[in-house]
Short mmCIF file of C-alpha atoms in Angstrom, two decimals:
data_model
loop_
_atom_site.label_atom_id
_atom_site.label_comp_id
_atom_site.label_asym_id
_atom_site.label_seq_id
_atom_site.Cartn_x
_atom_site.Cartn_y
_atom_site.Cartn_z
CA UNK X 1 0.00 0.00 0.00
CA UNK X 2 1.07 3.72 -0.30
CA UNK X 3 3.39 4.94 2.93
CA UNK X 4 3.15 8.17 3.74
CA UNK X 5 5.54 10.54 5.97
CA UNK X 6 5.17 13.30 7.80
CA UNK X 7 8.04 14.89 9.33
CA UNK X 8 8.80 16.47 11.61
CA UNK X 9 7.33 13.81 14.26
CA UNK X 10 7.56 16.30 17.16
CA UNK X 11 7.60 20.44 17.22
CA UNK X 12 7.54 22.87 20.00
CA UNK X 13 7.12 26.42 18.81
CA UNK X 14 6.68 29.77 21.01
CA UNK X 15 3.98 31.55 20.50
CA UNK X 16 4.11 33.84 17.23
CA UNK X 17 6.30 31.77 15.89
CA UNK X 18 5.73 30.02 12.22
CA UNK X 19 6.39 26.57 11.21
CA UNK X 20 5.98 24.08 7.94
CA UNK X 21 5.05 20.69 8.33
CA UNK X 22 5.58 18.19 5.77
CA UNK X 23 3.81 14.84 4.28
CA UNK X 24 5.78 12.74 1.36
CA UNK X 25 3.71 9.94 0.12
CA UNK X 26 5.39 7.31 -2.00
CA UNK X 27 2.75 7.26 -4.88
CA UNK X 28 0.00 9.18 -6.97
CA UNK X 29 -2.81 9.46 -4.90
CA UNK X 30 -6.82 10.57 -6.12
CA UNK X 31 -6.77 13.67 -3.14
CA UNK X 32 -4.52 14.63 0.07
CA UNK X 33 -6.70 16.19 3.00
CA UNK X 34 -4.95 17.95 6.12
CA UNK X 35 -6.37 17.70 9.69
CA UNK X 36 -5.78 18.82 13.43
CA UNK X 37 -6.61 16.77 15.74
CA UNK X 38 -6.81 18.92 19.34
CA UNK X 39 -6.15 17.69 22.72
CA UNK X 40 -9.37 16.09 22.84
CA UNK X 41 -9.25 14.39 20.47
CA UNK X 42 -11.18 16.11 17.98
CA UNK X 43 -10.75 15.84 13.93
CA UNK X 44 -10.77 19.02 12.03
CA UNK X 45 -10.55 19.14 8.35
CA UNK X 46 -8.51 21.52 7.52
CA UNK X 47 -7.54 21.37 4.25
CA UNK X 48 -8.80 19.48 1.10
CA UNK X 49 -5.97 19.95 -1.70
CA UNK X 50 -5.27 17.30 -4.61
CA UNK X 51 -3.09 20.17 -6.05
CA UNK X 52 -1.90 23.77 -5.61
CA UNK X 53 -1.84 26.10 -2.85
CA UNK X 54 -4.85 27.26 -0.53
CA UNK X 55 -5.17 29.69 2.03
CA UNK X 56 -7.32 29.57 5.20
CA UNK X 57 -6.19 32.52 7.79
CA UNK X 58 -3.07 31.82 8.95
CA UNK X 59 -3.15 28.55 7.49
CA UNK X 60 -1.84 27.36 4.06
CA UNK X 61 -1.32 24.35 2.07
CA UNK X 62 0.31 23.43 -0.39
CA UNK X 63 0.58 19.79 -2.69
CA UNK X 64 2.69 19.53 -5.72
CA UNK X 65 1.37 15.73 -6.62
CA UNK X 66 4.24 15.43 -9.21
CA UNK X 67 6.49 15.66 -6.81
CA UNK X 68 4.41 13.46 -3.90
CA UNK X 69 4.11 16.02 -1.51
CA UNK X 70 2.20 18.47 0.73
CA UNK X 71 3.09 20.89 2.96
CA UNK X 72 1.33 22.91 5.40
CA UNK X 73 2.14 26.57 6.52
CA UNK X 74 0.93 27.68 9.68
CA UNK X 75 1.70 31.43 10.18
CA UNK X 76 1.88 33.23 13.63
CA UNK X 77 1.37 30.39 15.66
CA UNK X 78 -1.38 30.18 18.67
CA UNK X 79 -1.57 28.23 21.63
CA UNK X 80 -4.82 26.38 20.01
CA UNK X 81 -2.22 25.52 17.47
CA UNK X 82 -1.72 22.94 19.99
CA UNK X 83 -2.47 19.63 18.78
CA UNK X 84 -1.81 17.00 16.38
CA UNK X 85 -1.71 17.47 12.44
CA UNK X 86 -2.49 14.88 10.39
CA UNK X 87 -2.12 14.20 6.40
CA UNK X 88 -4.35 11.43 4.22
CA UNK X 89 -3.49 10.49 1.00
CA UNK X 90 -6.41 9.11 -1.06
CA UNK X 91 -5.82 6.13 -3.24
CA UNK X 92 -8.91 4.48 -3.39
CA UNK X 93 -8.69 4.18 0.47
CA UNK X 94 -7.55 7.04 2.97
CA UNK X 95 -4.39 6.38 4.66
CA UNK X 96 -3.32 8.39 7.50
CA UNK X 97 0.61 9.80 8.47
CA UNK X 98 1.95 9.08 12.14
CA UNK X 99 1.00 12.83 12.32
CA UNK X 100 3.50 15.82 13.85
CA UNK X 101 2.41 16.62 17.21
CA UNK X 102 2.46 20.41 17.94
CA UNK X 103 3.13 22.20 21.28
CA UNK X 104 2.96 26.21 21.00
CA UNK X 105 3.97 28.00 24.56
CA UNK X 106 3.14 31.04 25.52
CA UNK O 1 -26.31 22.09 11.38
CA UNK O 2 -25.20 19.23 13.25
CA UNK O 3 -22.10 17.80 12.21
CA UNK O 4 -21.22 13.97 12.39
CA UNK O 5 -22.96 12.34 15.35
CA UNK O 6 -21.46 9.28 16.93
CA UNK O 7 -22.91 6.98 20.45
CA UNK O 8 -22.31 6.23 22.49
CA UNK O 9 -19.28 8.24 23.53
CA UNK O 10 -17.53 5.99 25.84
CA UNK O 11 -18.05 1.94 26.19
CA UNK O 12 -16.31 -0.22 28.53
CA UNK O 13 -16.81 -3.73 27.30
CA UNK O 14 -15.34 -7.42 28.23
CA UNK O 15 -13.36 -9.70 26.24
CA UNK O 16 -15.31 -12.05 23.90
CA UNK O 17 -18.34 -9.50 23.91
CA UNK O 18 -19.52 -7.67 20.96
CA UNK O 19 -20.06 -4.01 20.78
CA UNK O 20 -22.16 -1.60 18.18
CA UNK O 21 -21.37 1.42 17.61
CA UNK O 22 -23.48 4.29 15.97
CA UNK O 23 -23.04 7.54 13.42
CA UNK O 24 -25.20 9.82 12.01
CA UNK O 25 -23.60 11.61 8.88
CA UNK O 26 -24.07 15.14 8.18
CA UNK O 27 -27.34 15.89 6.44
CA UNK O 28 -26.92 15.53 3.08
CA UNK O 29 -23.56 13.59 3.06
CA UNK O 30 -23.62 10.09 1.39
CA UNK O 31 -20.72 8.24 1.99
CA UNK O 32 -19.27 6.98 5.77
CA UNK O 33 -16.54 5.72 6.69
CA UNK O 34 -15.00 4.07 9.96
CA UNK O 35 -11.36 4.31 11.43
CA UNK O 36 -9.40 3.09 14.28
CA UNK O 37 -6.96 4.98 16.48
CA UNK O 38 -5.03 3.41 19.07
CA UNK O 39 -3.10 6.01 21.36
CA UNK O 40 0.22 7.71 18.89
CA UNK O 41 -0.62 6.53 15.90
CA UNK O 42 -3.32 7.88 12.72
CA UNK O 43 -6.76 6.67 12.23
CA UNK O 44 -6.70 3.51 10.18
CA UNK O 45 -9.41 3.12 7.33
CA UNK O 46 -11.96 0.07 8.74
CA UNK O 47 -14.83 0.63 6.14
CA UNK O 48 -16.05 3.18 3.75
CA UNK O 49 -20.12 3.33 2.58
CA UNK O 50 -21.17 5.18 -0.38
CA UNK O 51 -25.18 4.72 -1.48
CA UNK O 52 -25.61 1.72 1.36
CA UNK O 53 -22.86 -0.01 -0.32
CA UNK O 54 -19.48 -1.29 0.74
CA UNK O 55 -17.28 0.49 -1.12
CA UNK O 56 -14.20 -0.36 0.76
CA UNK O 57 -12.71 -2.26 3.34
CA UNK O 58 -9.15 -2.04 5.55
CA UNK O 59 -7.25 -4.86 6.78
CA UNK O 60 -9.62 -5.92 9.52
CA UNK O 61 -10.41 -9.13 10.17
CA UNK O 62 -13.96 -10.69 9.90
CA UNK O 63 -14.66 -9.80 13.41
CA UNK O 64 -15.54 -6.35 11.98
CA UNK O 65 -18.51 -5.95 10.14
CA UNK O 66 -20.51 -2.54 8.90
CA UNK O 67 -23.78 -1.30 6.81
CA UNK O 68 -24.93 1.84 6.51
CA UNK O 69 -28.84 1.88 6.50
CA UNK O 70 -31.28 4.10 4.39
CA UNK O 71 -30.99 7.53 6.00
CA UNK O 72 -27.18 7.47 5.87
CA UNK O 73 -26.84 6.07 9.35
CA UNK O 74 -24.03 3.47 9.95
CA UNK O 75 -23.44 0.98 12.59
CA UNK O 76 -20.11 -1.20 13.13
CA UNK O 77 -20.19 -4.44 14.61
CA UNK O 78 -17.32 -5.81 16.59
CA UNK O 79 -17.30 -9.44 17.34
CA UNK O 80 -15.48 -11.33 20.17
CA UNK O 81 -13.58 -8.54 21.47
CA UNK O 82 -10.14 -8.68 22.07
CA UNK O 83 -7.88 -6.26 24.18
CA UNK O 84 -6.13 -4.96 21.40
CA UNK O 85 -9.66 -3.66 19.61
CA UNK O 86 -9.29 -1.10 22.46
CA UNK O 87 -9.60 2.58 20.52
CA UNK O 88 -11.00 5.60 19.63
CA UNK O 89 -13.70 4.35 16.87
CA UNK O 90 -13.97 7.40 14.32
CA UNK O 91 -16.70 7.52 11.87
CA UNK O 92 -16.13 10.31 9.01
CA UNK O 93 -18.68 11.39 6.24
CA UNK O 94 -18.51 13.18 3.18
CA UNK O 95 -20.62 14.57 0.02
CA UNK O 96 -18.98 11.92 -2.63
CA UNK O 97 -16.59 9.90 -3.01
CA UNK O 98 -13.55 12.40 -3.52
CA UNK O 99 -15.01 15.23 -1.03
CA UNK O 100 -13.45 16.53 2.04
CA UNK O 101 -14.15 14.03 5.45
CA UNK O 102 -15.47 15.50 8.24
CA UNK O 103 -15.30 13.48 11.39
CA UNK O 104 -17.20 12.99 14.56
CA UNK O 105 -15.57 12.97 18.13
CA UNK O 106 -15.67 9.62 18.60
CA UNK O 107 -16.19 6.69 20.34
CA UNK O 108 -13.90 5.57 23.01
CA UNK O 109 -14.00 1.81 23.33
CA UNK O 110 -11.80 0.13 26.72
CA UNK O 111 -11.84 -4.13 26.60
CA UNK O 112 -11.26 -5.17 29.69
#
């Protein structure tokens, strides 16, 4: 099946700080969706991007599927940043990264 | 509008019982899907339901069973649980097939 990584595993970040997280998937895939899960456990869907670069407040994304890979941009970080951020890759089933788990500080 | 609805929320349960649990999709939204999380790691695809048909199915074994009934509802089965089936259950829905997921919060199953 396809593998995908998401790097860095683990980021601390100050407050106002901005970061880039990063999912490499080792084949085409049919869509790539972005999510935050929050201390509770909660999935948000942040993101739905096959291709190109989107823009949600201080959040971006971007996938170049030529090159197998997504990245996501989050800009003047907060401490509801907090959380874990996953990527799925879509071919024909969804398959989830190990995630990068974020800690902002204030 | 109510998002993704999932019960019960929490379920202790003992070995060799069977569980169901239950999701309402968002109105509108055709497809569900189920996932697994054990503690560190991402959801795993279980099932996926588009139209009240299987559409897809993860490496679970036969334990695990799904259908998704007229309205959209969905209930999974688990068969003779096992301590490892300990997870957060996720159910997801969507508009289509390639449409953005949106997930419920979960249910929390402990085997004991």
């Amino acid at each position: 099946g396809i593998q995908v990584e998401q790097s860095p595993p683990d980021l601390i970040l100050q407050e106002g700080a901005n970061s880039t997280l990063r999912c490499n998937f080792s084949d085409s895939v049919n869509n790539l969706q972005w999510f935050h899960q929050n201390p509770w456990g909660q999935l948000i869907n942040l993101f739905y991007i096959p291709s190109g670069t989107k823009q949600n407040g201080r959040l971006s994304a971007t996938t170049v599927a030529t090159e197998r890979y997504s990245s996501l941009y989050i800009s003047s970080s907060q401490t509801t940043d907090s959380g874990v951020y996953f990527c799925a890759v879509d071919d024909s089933t969804l398959t989830f990264g190990k995630g990068t788990m974020l800690l902002v500080s204030p | 509008d109510a998002g993704v609805t999932q019960s019960p929320t929490h379920l202790i349960k003992t070995r060799g019982q069977h569980v169901t649990l239950r999701c309402s999709p968002i109105s509108g939204h055709k497809s569900v899907s189920w996932y697994q999380q054990v503690l560190g790691q991402g959801p795993q695809f279980i099932f996926q339901y588009y139209e009240k048909e299987e559409r897809g199915r993860g490496n679970f074994p036969d334990r695990f069973s799904a259908r998704q009934f007229p309205n959209y509802s969905s209930e999974l089965n688990v068969n003779a649980l096992l301590l490892g089936d300990s997870a957060l259950y996720l159910c997801a829905s969507a508009q289509g097939y390639n449409s953005p997921l949106h997930f419920g919060n979960g249910t929390r199953l402990t085997v004991t």
